[in-house]
Amino acid sequence: MRAARLIKMVLLLQARPAMTAAELAAELEVSERTITRDAQALSEAGVPVYADRGRTGGYRLVGGYRTRLTGLGRSEAEALFLSGVPGALREMGLDDAASAARLKVSAALMPSLRDASQNAAQRFHLDAPGWFKETPAPELLPAVADAVWDDRLITARYRRQDSEVERELEPYGLVLKAGVWYLCARVTDSGAHRVYRIDRFTAVAAGGERFARDEEFDLPGFWDERAAQFARGILRAEVVLRLTTAGVRALPYATDAAVAREAMETAGEPDAAGRVTVTLRVENEDVAYTQLMALGPEAEVVEPAALRARFAEAAARAAGLYRDQGP
């Protein structure tokens, strides 16, 4: 632990002209007293760390000293390629590896380029979850991520409806979709590739056995195919709507944007009132009721009759609430 901290301290001082004890303590998450002891240890080991005294003093390396300890480890190199998604790194337990990797890369760069990582961080940030959603990271995600990186077999128990099922899995890859983590894995007894929501895992155990990864497996392609299958599979019903111009604009925000676009591509010509009739694929009438309520009077349900009756009854109740009852 201390050796890693000393290396990180040297890399920090190599990347910057000088740093105060307080700055080093904050970066390394230790006390200023520990920084003083570490600087002394480095000096005794032959690293030319010089301490400037006084209120504005600090630590710096003397004589353009350059450490050769900049080679990236495997976990650091892998984390570096994910450094644009800090939230995902933190949830997988890789934020320390990413921090070390960035420091090593910064130390290896020419002085004129050492601000590149800071410039990039100030110009791009990924916030994956949707608005108004707080999706906590699954407790078992770090264990699953370790197995994914190490190509190690896992035995997982997960909730399926009202029961729990146990499977031995070859964990191929992780996907973060709208704040929800998924595992793409191959089931060892059937050989089928499946997708699992990690927040439904109740237990994960990784053994010592590794699996032979299929090098032709394409994680992005597999996910795109399964996501499309899932979307098609759950849209088992249809609703016929008449939409105003405002309703047409709002439809992609009330339901899936791709489904809304598909509905508009097959829409008829506007009627005399300017309304467009569309056929929208939906999961079921209950889901359609919840989604289309957001459109208010900009959408009229034509079919099915049962759903139209629900909207008519809801409209009557709303009208009763807002009707002027007089003094």
mmCIF file of C-alpha atoms in Angstrom:
data_model
loop_
_atom_site.group_PDB
_atom_site.id
_atom_site.type_symbol
_atom_site.label_atom_id
_atom_site.label_comp_id
_atom_site.label_asym_id
_atom_site.label_seq_id
_atom_site.Cartn_x
_atom_site.Cartn_y
_atom_site.Cartn_z
ATOM 1 C CA MET A 1 0.000 0.000 0.000
ATOM 2 C CA ARG A 2 2.732 2.448 0.955
ATOM 3 C CA ALA A 3 4.883 1.528 -2.051
ATOM 4 C CA ALA A 4 1.989 2.318 -4.397
ATOM 5 C CA ARG A 5 1.439 5.630 -2.612
ATOM 6 C CA LEU A 6 5.131 6.582 -2.910
ATOM 7 C CA ILE A 7 5.085 5.831 -6.655
ATOM 8 C CA LYS A 8 1.953 7.905 -7.055
ATOM 9 C CA MET A 9 3.556 10.778 -5.134
ATOM 10 C CA VAL A 10 6.577 10.746 -7.481
ATOM 11 C CA LEU A 11 4.303 10.734 -10.526
ATOM 12 C CA LEU A 12 2.296 13.649 -9.158
ATOM 13 C CA LEU A 13 5.460 15.692 -8.591
ATOM 14 C CA GLN A 14 6.765 14.719 -12.019
ATOM 15 C CA ALA A 15 3.557 15.935 -13.660
ATOM 16 C CA ARG A 16 3.525 19.322 -11.875
ATOM 17 C CA PRO A 17 6.228 21.880 -11.087
ATOM 18 C CA ALA A 18 5.497 21.772 -7.336
ATOM 19 C CA MET A 19 2.769 20.758 -4.889
ATOM 20 C CA THR A 20 2.082 21.750 -1.318
ATOM 21 C CA ALA A 21 1.810 19.180 1.457
ATOM 22 C CA ALA A 22 -1.921 19.901 1.647
ATOM 23 C CA GLU A 23 -2.380 19.279 -2.087
ATOM 24 C CA LEU A 24 -0.451 16.011 -1.932
ATOM 25 C CA ALA A 25 -2.364 14.919 1.158
ATOM 26 C CA ALA A 26 -5.674 15.565 -0.608
ATOM 27 C CA GLU A 27 -4.608 13.670 -3.741
ATOM 28 C CA LEU A 28 -3.252 10.687 -1.812
ATOM 29 C CA GLU A 29 -5.951 10.749 0.892
ATOM 30 C CA VAL A 30 -3.492 10.815 3.789
ATOM 31 C CA SER A 31 -2.430 13.371 6.391
ATOM 32 C CA GLU A 32 0.189 16.082 5.830
ATOM 33 C CA ARG A 33 2.331 14.352 8.480
ATOM 34 C CA THR A 34 2.299 11.211 6.301
ATOM 35 C CA ILE A 35 3.354 13.311 3.290
ATOM 36 C CA THR A 36 6.355 14.599 5.262
ATOM 37 C CA ARG A 37 7.376 11.038 6.181
ATOM 38 C CA ASP A 38 6.875 9.815 2.602
ATOM 39 C CA ALA A 39 8.980 12.655 1.187
ATOM 40 C CA GLN A 40 11.770 11.728 3.625
ATOM 41 C CA ALA A 41 11.517 8.063 2.581
ATOM 42 C CA LEU A 42 11.776 8.982 -1.092
ATOM 43 C CA SER A 43 14.796 11.175 -0.444
ATOM 44 C CA GLU A 44 16.533 8.355 1.454
ATOM 45 C CA ALA A 45 15.782 6.025 -1.477
ATOM 46 C CA GLY A 46 17.591 8.368 -3.870
ATOM 47 C CA VAL A 47 14.620 10.232 -5.347
ATOM 48 C CA PRO A 48 15.573 13.948 -5.299
ATOM 49 C CA VAL A 49 12.508 15.386 -3.561
ATOM 50 C CA TYR A 50 13.136 18.943 -2.377
ATOM 51 C CA ALA A 51 11.015 20.750 0.218
ATOM 52 C CA ASP A 52 10.590 24.506 -0.085
ATOM 53 C CA ARG A 53 10.042 26.014 3.352
ATOM 54 C CA GLY A 54 7.610 28.767 4.259
ATOM 55 C CA ARG A 55 3.899 29.479 3.868
ATOM 56 C CA THR A 56 4.002 29.179 0.060
ATOM 57 C CA GLY A 57 6.434 26.268 0.066
ATOM 58 C CA GLY A 58 5.883 22.745 -1.084
ATOM 59 C CA TYR A 59 7.556 19.754 -2.662
ATOM 60 C CA ARG A 60 9.186 19.413 -6.053
ATOM 61 C CA LEU A 61 11.617 17.169 -7.899
ATOM 62 C CA VAL A 62 15.129 18.517 -8.413
ATOM 63 C CA GLY A 63 17.085 18.611 -11.635
ATOM 64 C CA GLY A 64 14.418 17.450 -14.084
ATOM 65 C CA TYR A 65 14.262 14.029 -12.447
ATOM 66 C CA ARG A 66 12.202 11.529 -14.468
ATOM 67 C CA THR A 67 11.006 8.218 -13.105
ATOM 68 C CA ARG A 68 10.774 5.208 -15.397
ATOM 69 C CA LEU A 69 7.883 3.779 -13.384
ATOM 70 C CA THR A 70 5.318 4.766 -15.996
ATOM 71 C CA GLY A 71 4.460 1.359 -17.489
ATOM 72 C CA LEU A 72 0.739 0.647 -17.311
ATOM 73 C CA GLY A 73 -0.529 -2.497 -15.610
ATOM 74 C CA ARG A 74 -3.334 -4.469 -17.275
ATOM 75 C CA SER A 75 -6.105 -3.165 -15.011
ATOM 76 C CA GLU A 76 -4.822 0.402 -15.386
ATOM 77 C CA ALA A 77 -4.689 0.145 -19.188
ATOM 78 C CA GLU A 78 -8.215 -1.281 -19.327
ATOM 79 C CA ALA A 79 -9.511 1.397 -16.979
ATOM 80 C CA LEU A 80 -7.846 4.134 -19.065
ATOM 81 C CA PHE A 81 -10.064 3.299 -22.028
ATOM 82 C CA LEU A 82 -13.102 3.816 -19.773
ATOM 83 C CA SER A 83 -11.903 7.040 -18.207
ATOM 84 C CA GLY A 84 -14.627 9.035 -19.976
ATOM 85 C CA VAL A 85 -17.272 7.293 -17.873
ATOM 86 C CA PRO A 86 -16.215 8.050 -14.272
ATOM 87 C CA GLY A 87 -19.514 6.960 -12.751
ATOM 88 C CA ALA A 88 -19.279 3.537 -14.373
ATOM 89 C CA LEU A 89 -15.651 3.162 -13.276
ATOM 90 C CA ARG A 90 -16.585 3.981 -9.692
ATOM 91 C CA GLU A 91 -19.458 1.500 -9.672
ATOM 92 C CA MET A 92 -17.219 -1.285 -11.044
ATOM 93 C CA GLY A 93 -14.512 -0.527 -8.462
ATOM 94 C CA LEU A 94 -11.996 0.709 -11.056
ATOM 95 C CA ASP A 95 -11.680 4.381 -10.121
ATOM 96 C CA ASP A 96 -8.312 3.867 -8.346
ATOM 97 C CA ALA A 97 -6.873 2.003 -11.347
ATOM 98 C CA ALA A 98 -8.064 4.739 -13.697
ATOM 99 C CA SER A 99 -6.529 7.429 -11.501
ATOM 100 C CA ALA A 100 -3.159 5.630 -11.490
ATOM 101 C CA ALA A 101 -3.311 5.143 -15.258
ATOM 102 C CA ARG A 102 -4.016 8.808 -15.912
ATOM 103 C CA LEU A 103 -1.106 9.806 -13.687
ATOM 104 C CA LYS A 104 1.271 7.460 -15.510
ATOM 105 C CA VAL A 105 0.202 8.715 -18.903
ATOM 106 C CA SER A 106 0.534 12.318 -17.728
ATOM 107 C CA ALA A 107 4.019 11.610 -16.391
ATOM 108 C CA ALA A 108 5.073 10.137 -19.738
ATOM 109 C CA LEU A 109 3.847 13.103 -21.778
ATOM 110 C CA MET A 110 5.891 16.121 -22.764
ATOM 111 C CA PRO A 111 5.396 19.060 -20.369
ATOM 112 C CA SER A 112 3.410 20.988 -22.984
ATOM 113 C CA LEU A 113 0.833 18.179 -23.157
ATOM 114 C CA ARG A 114 0.371 17.409 -19.464
ATOM 115 C CA ASP A 115 -2.814 19.424 -19.238
ATOM 116 C CA ALA A 116 -4.463 17.252 -21.934
ATOM 117 C CA SER A 117 -6.359 15.035 -19.472
ATOM 118 C CA GLN A 118 -7.670 18.056 -17.549
ATOM 119 C CA ASN A 119 -8.708 19.784 -20.768
ATOM 120 C CA ALA A 120 -10.599 16.675 -21.903
ATOM 121 C CA ALA A 121 -12.303 16.275 -18.520
ATOM 122 C CA GLN A 122 -13.496 19.877 -18.655
ATOM 123 C CA ARG A 123 -14.919 19.413 -22.143
ATOM 124 C CA PHE A 124 -16.615 16.003 -22.010
ATOM 125 C CA HIS A 125 -18.594 14.248 -19.289
ATOM 126 C CA LEU A 126 -20.957 11.290 -19.631
ATOM 127 C CA ASP A 127 -24.001 11.102 -17.349
ATOM 128 C CA ALA A 128 -25.683 7.843 -18.376
ATOM 129 C CA PRO A 129 -28.943 7.659 -16.363
ATOM 130 C CA GLY A 130 -32.050 9.497 -17.519
ATOM 131 C CA TRP A 131 -33.390 12.613 -15.824
ATOM 132 C CA PHE A 132 -35.128 12.323 -12.450
ATOM 133 C CA LYS A 133 -33.877 8.786 -11.904
ATOM 134 C CA GLU A 134 -31.589 7.593 -9.152
ATOM 135 C CA THR A 135 -30.441 4.070 -9.916
ATOM 136 C CA PRO A 136 -28.065 2.779 -7.231
ATOM 137 C CA ALA A 137 -25.226 0.569 -8.395
ATOM 138 C CA PRO A 138 -25.931 -3.135 -7.774
ATOM 139 C CA GLU A 139 -24.091 -4.387 -4.710
ATOM 140 C CA LEU A 140 -22.707 -7.379 -6.627
ATOM 141 C CA LEU A 141 -21.475 -5.355 -9.627
ATOM 142 C CA PRO A 142 -17.772 -5.202 -8.571
ATOM 143 C CA ALA A 143 -17.669 -9.000 -8.158
ATOM 144 C CA VAL A 144 -19.256 -9.504 -11.577
ATOM 145 C CA ALA A 145 -16.915 -6.930 -13.153
ATOM 146 C CA ASP A 146 -13.855 -8.694 -11.709
ATOM 147 C CA ALA A 147 -15.009 -11.971 -13.274
ATOM 148 C CA VAL A 148 -15.629 -10.247 -16.624
ATOM 149 C CA TRP A 149 -12.140 -8.750 -16.718
ATOM 150 C CA ASP A 150 -10.552 -12.056 -15.655
ATOM 151 C CA ASP A 151 -12.624 -14.416 -17.898
ATOM 152 C CA ARG A 152 -13.565 -16.351 -14.769
ATOM 153 C CA LEU A 153 -16.603 -18.619 -14.437
ATOM 154 C CA ILE A 154 -19.234 -17.512 -11.944
ATOM 155 C CA THR A 155 -22.146 -19.208 -10.228
ATOM 156 C CA ALA A 156 -24.990 -16.706 -9.976
ATOM 157 C CA ARG A 157 -28.355 -16.822 -8.249
ATOM 158 C CA TYR A 158 -30.968 -14.431 -9.590
ATOM 159 C CA ARG A 159 -34.627 -13.598 -9.107
ATOM 160 C CA ARG A 160 -36.984 -14.797 -11.806
ATOM 161 C CA GLN A 161 -40.628 -13.912 -11.133
ATOM 162 C CA ASP A 162 -41.469 -15.530 -7.760
ATOM 163 C CA SER A 163 -38.474 -17.856 -7.531
ATOM 164 C CA GLU A 164 -34.682 -17.899 -7.564
ATOM 165 C CA VAL A 165 -32.604 -19.748 -10.151
ATOM 166 C CA GLU A 166 -28.934 -20.684 -10.050
ATOM 167 C CA ARG A 167 -26.785 -20.811 -13.175
ATOM 168 C CA GLU A 168 -23.121 -21.258 -14.001
ATOM 169 C CA LEU A 169 -22.189 -18.463 -16.387
ATOM 170 C CA GLU A 170 -19.324 -17.365 -18.599
ATOM 171 C CA PRO A 171 -19.458 -13.576 -18.093
ATOM 172 C CA TYR A 172 -18.617 -12.042 -21.468
ATOM 173 C CA GLY A 173 -19.373 -8.350 -21.000
ATOM 174 C CA LEU A 174 -21.147 -5.577 -19.119
ATOM 175 C CA VAL A 175 -23.591 -3.063 -20.552
ATOM 176 C CA LEU A 176 -24.808 0.119 -18.844
ATOM 177 C CA LYS A 177 -28.165 1.118 -20.341
ATOM 178 C CA ALA A 178 -30.066 4.139 -18.994
ATOM 179 C CA GLY A 179 -28.488 3.707 -15.553
ATOM 180 C CA VAL A 180 -29.157 -0.053 -15.373
ATOM 181 C CA TRP A 181 -26.317 -2.605 -15.472
ATOM 182 C CA TYR A 182 -26.670 -5.790 -17.541
ATOM 183 C CA LEU A 183 -24.436 -8.850 -17.898
ATOM 184 C CA CYS A 184 -24.112 -10.569 -21.271
ATOM 185 C CA ALA A 185 -23.120 -14.152 -20.503
ATOM 186 C CA ARG A 186 -23.024 -17.654 -21.926
ATOM 187 C CA VAL A 187 -24.867 -20.323 -19.926
ATOM 188 C CA THR A 188 -22.443 -23.231 -19.590
ATOM 189 C CA ASP A 189 -24.969 -26.077 -19.619
ATOM 190 C CA SER A 190 -26.899 -24.878 -22.703
ATOM 191 C CA GLY A 191 -24.291 -22.823 -24.556
ATOM 192 C CA ALA A 192 -26.822 -20.025 -25.092
ATOM 193 C CA HIS A 193 -25.887 -16.374 -24.724
ATOM 194 C CA ARG A 194 -28.301 -14.460 -22.489
ATOM 195 C CA VAL A 195 -28.699 -11.057 -20.864
ATOM 196 C CA TYR A 196 -29.167 -10.636 -17.097
ATOM 197 C CA ARG A 197 -30.005 -7.568 -15.033
ATOM 198 C CA ILE A 198 -27.330 -7.455 -12.352
ATOM 199 C CA ASP A 199 -29.632 -5.862 -9.774
ATOM 200 C CA ARG A 200 -31.636 -9.113 -9.855
ATOM 201 C CA PHE A 201 -28.633 -11.192 -8.772
ATOM 202 C CA THR A 202 -28.880 -12.303 -5.148
ATOM 203 C CA ALA A 203 -25.509 -14.062 -4.981
ATOM 204 C CA VAL A 204 -22.395 -14.317 -7.149
ATOM 205 C CA ALA A 205 -19.469 -16.673 -6.548
ATOM 206 C CA ALA A 206 -16.386 -16.761 -8.755
ATOM 207 C CA GLY A 207 -14.335 -19.947 -8.753
ATOM 208 C CA GLY A 208 -10.765 -20.465 -9.855
ATOM 209 C CA GLU A 209 -11.651 -21.813 -13.289
ATOM 210 C CA ARG A 210 -11.365 -19.601 -16.365
ATOM 211 C CA PHE A 211 -13.322 -20.055 -19.559
ATOM 212 C CA ALA A 212 -12.094 -19.852 -23.142
ATOM 213 C CA ARG A 213 -13.614 -16.716 -24.612
ATOM 214 C CA ASP A 214 -15.064 -16.908 -28.112
ATOM 215 C CA GLU A 215 -12.919 -14.314 -29.889
ATOM 216 C CA GLU A 216 -15.637 -13.772 -32.501
ATOM 217 C CA PHE A 217 -18.158 -12.651 -29.888
ATOM 218 C CA ASP A 218 -19.119 -9.021 -30.621
ATOM 219 C CA LEU A 219 -20.500 -7.388 -27.488
ATOM 220 C CA PRO A 220 -21.951 -4.214 -29.142
ATOM 221 C CA GLY A 221 -23.504 -6.251 -31.951
ATOM 222 C CA PHE A 222 -24.941 -8.838 -29.545
ATOM 223 C CA TRP A 223 -26.442 -6.129 -27.354
ATOM 224 C CA ASP A 224 -27.989 -4.258 -30.284
ATOM 225 C CA GLU A 225 -29.603 -7.463 -31.548
ATOM 226 C CA ARG A 226 -30.986 -8.476 -28.147
ATOM 227 C CA ALA A 227 -32.200 -4.948 -27.377
ATOM 228 C CA ALA A 228 -34.091 -4.886 -30.683
ATOM 229 C CA GLN A 229 -35.569 -8.326 -29.959
ATOM 230 C CA PHE A 230 -36.644 -7.183 -26.507
ATOM 231 C CA ALA A 231 -38.306 -4.054 -27.864
ATOM 232 C CA ARG A 232 -40.165 -6.047 -30.526
ATOM 233 C CA GLY A 233 -41.116 -8.780 -28.079
ATOM 234 C CA ILE A 234 -42.845 -6.575 -25.521
ATOM 235 C CA LEU A 235 -44.834 -4.514 -28.041
ATOM 236 C CA ARG A 236 -47.707 -6.944 -28.476
ATOM 237 C CA ALA A 237 -50.656 -4.545 -28.819
ATOM 238 C CA GLU A 238 -51.659 -1.616 -31.038
ATOM 239 C CA VAL A 239 -53.444 1.660 -30.379
ATOM 240 C CA VAL A 240 -54.965 3.919 -33.019
ATOM 241 C CA LEU A 241 -54.624 7.636 -32.230
ATOM 242 C CA ARG A 242 -55.606 10.979 -33.716
ATOM 243 C CA LEU A 243 -52.864 13.494 -32.987
ATOM 244 C CA THR A 244 -52.798 17.261 -33.207
ATOM 245 C CA THR A 245 -49.656 18.968 -34.459
ATOM 246 C CA ALA A 246 -48.560 19.378 -30.845
ATOM 247 C CA GLY A 247 -49.343 15.709 -30.215
ATOM 248 C CA VAL A 248 -47.114 14.667 -33.111
ATOM 249 C CA ARG A 249 -44.236 16.664 -31.617
ATOM 250 C CA ALA A 250 -44.805 15.249 -28.113
ATOM 251 C CA LEU A 251 -45.308 11.578 -29.055
ATOM 252 C CA PRO A 252 -41.571 10.629 -29.026
ATOM 253 C CA TYR A 253 -41.338 11.924 -25.453
ATOM 254 C CA ALA A 254 -44.373 9.975 -24.248
ATOM 255 C CA THR A 255 -43.322 6.619 -25.704
ATOM 256 C CA ASP A 256 -40.254 5.014 -27.267
ATOM 257 C CA ALA A 257 -38.804 7.374 -29.876
ATOM 258 C CA ALA A 258 -38.197 4.600 -32.444
ATOM 259 C CA VAL A 259 -41.764 3.310 -32.044
ATOM 260 C CA ALA A 260 -43.121 6.843 -32.427
ATOM 261 C CA ARG A 261 -41.045 7.362 -35.572
ATOM 262 C CA GLU A 262 -42.320 4.082 -37.017
ATOM 263 C CA ALA A 263 -45.914 5.145 -36.313
ATOM 264 C CA MET A 264 -45.435 8.509 -38.036
ATOM 265 C CA GLU A 265 -43.855 6.876 -41.115
ATOM 266 C CA THR A 266 -47.097 4.948 -41.725
ATOM 267 C CA ALA A 267 -49.468 7.801 -40.783
ATOM 268 C CA GLY A 268 -52.240 8.947 -43.103
ATOM 269 C CA GLU A 269 -52.856 12.456 -44.413
ATOM 270 C CA PRO A 270 -54.099 15.104 -41.927
ATOM 271 C CA ASP A 271 -57.879 15.464 -41.685
ATOM 272 C CA ALA A 272 -59.824 18.728 -42.037
ATOM 273 C CA ALA A 273 -58.878 19.689 -38.474
ATOM 274 C CA GLY A 274 -55.196 19.010 -39.127
ATOM 275 C CA ARG A 275 -55.122 15.855 -37.014
ATOM 276 C CA VAL A 276 -53.096 12.820 -38.079
ATOM 277 C CA THR A 277 -54.236 9.227 -37.511
ATOM 278 C CA VAL A 278 -51.449 6.837 -36.484
ATOM 279 C CA THR A 279 -51.193 3.230 -35.338
ATOM 280 C CA LEU A 280 -48.856 2.915 -32.373
ATOM 281 C CA ARG A 281 -47.362 -0.335 -31.090
ATOM 282 C CA VAL A 282 -47.549 -0.622 -27.286
ATOM 283 C CA GLU A 283 -46.745 -3.149 -24.598
ATOM 284 C CA ASN A 284 -50.344 -3.426 -23.356
ATOM 285 C CA GLU A 285 -53.348 -1.203 -22.687
ATOM 286 C CA ASP A 286 -52.288 -0.363 -19.131
ATOM 287 C CA VAL A 287 -48.863 0.858 -20.257
ATOM 288 C CA ALA A 288 -50.443 2.744 -23.161
ATOM 289 C CA TYR A 289 -52.870 4.449 -20.772
ATOM 290 C CA THR A 290 -50.008 5.655 -18.559
ATOM 291 C CA GLN A 291 -47.860 6.838 -21.476
ATOM 292 C CA LEU A 292 -50.568 8.549 -23.521
ATOM 293 C CA MET A 293 -52.066 10.402 -20.562
ATOM 294 C CA ALA A 294 -49.016 12.659 -20.875
ATOM 295 C CA LEU A 295 -50.349 13.913 -24.227
ATOM 296 C CA GLY A 296 -53.616 15.153 -22.729
ATOM 297 C CA PRO A 297 -56.025 16.659 -25.291
ATOM 298 C CA GLU A 298 -53.356 16.506 -28.023
ATOM 299 C CA ALA A 299 -54.157 12.793 -28.568
ATOM 300 C CA GLU A 300 -57.515 11.057 -29.066
ATOM 301 C CA VAL A 301 -57.636 7.286 -28.649
ATOM 302 C CA VAL A 302 -59.745 5.788 -31.438
ATOM 303 C CA GLU A 303 -59.131 2.095 -30.804
ATOM 304 C CA PRO A 304 -59.329 -0.190 -28.906
ATOM 305 C CA ALA A 305 -62.750 0.684 -27.546
ATOM 306 C CA ALA A 306 -61.921 -0.328 -23.967
ATOM 307 C CA LEU A 307 -58.941 2.027 -23.854
ATOM 308 C CA ARG A 308 -60.969 4.830 -25.450
ATOM 309 C CA ALA A 309 -63.583 4.366 -22.708
ATOM 310 C CA ARG A 310 -60.890 4.650 -20.018
ATOM 311 C CA PHE A 311 -59.678 7.940 -21.482
ATOM 312 C CA ALA A 312 -63.242 9.215 -21.817
ATOM 313 C CA GLU A 313 -63.918 8.434 -18.161
ATOM 314 C CA ALA A 314 -60.624 10.056 -17.094
ATOM 315 C CA ALA A 315 -61.442 13.163 -19.156
ATOM 316 C CA ALA A 316 -64.887 13.405 -17.546
ATOM 317 C CA ARG A 317 -63.387 13.185 -14.063
ATOM 318 C CA ALA A 318 -60.779 15.821 -14.915
ATOM 319 C CA ALA A 319 -63.471 18.103 -16.317
ATOM 320 C CA GLY A 320 -65.433 17.702 -13.090
ATOM 321 C CA LEU A 321 -62.456 18.755 -11.051
ATOM 322 C CA TYR A 322 -61.887 21.933 -13.052
ATOM 323 C CA ARG A 323 -65.502 22.878 -13.814
ATOM 324 C CA ASP A 324 -66.430 26.274 -12.443
ATOM 325 C CA GLN A 325 -68.924 25.607 -9.668
ATOM 326 C CA GLY A 326 -69.714 29.256 -9.102
ATOM 327 C CA PRO A 327 -69.651 31.120 -5.777
#
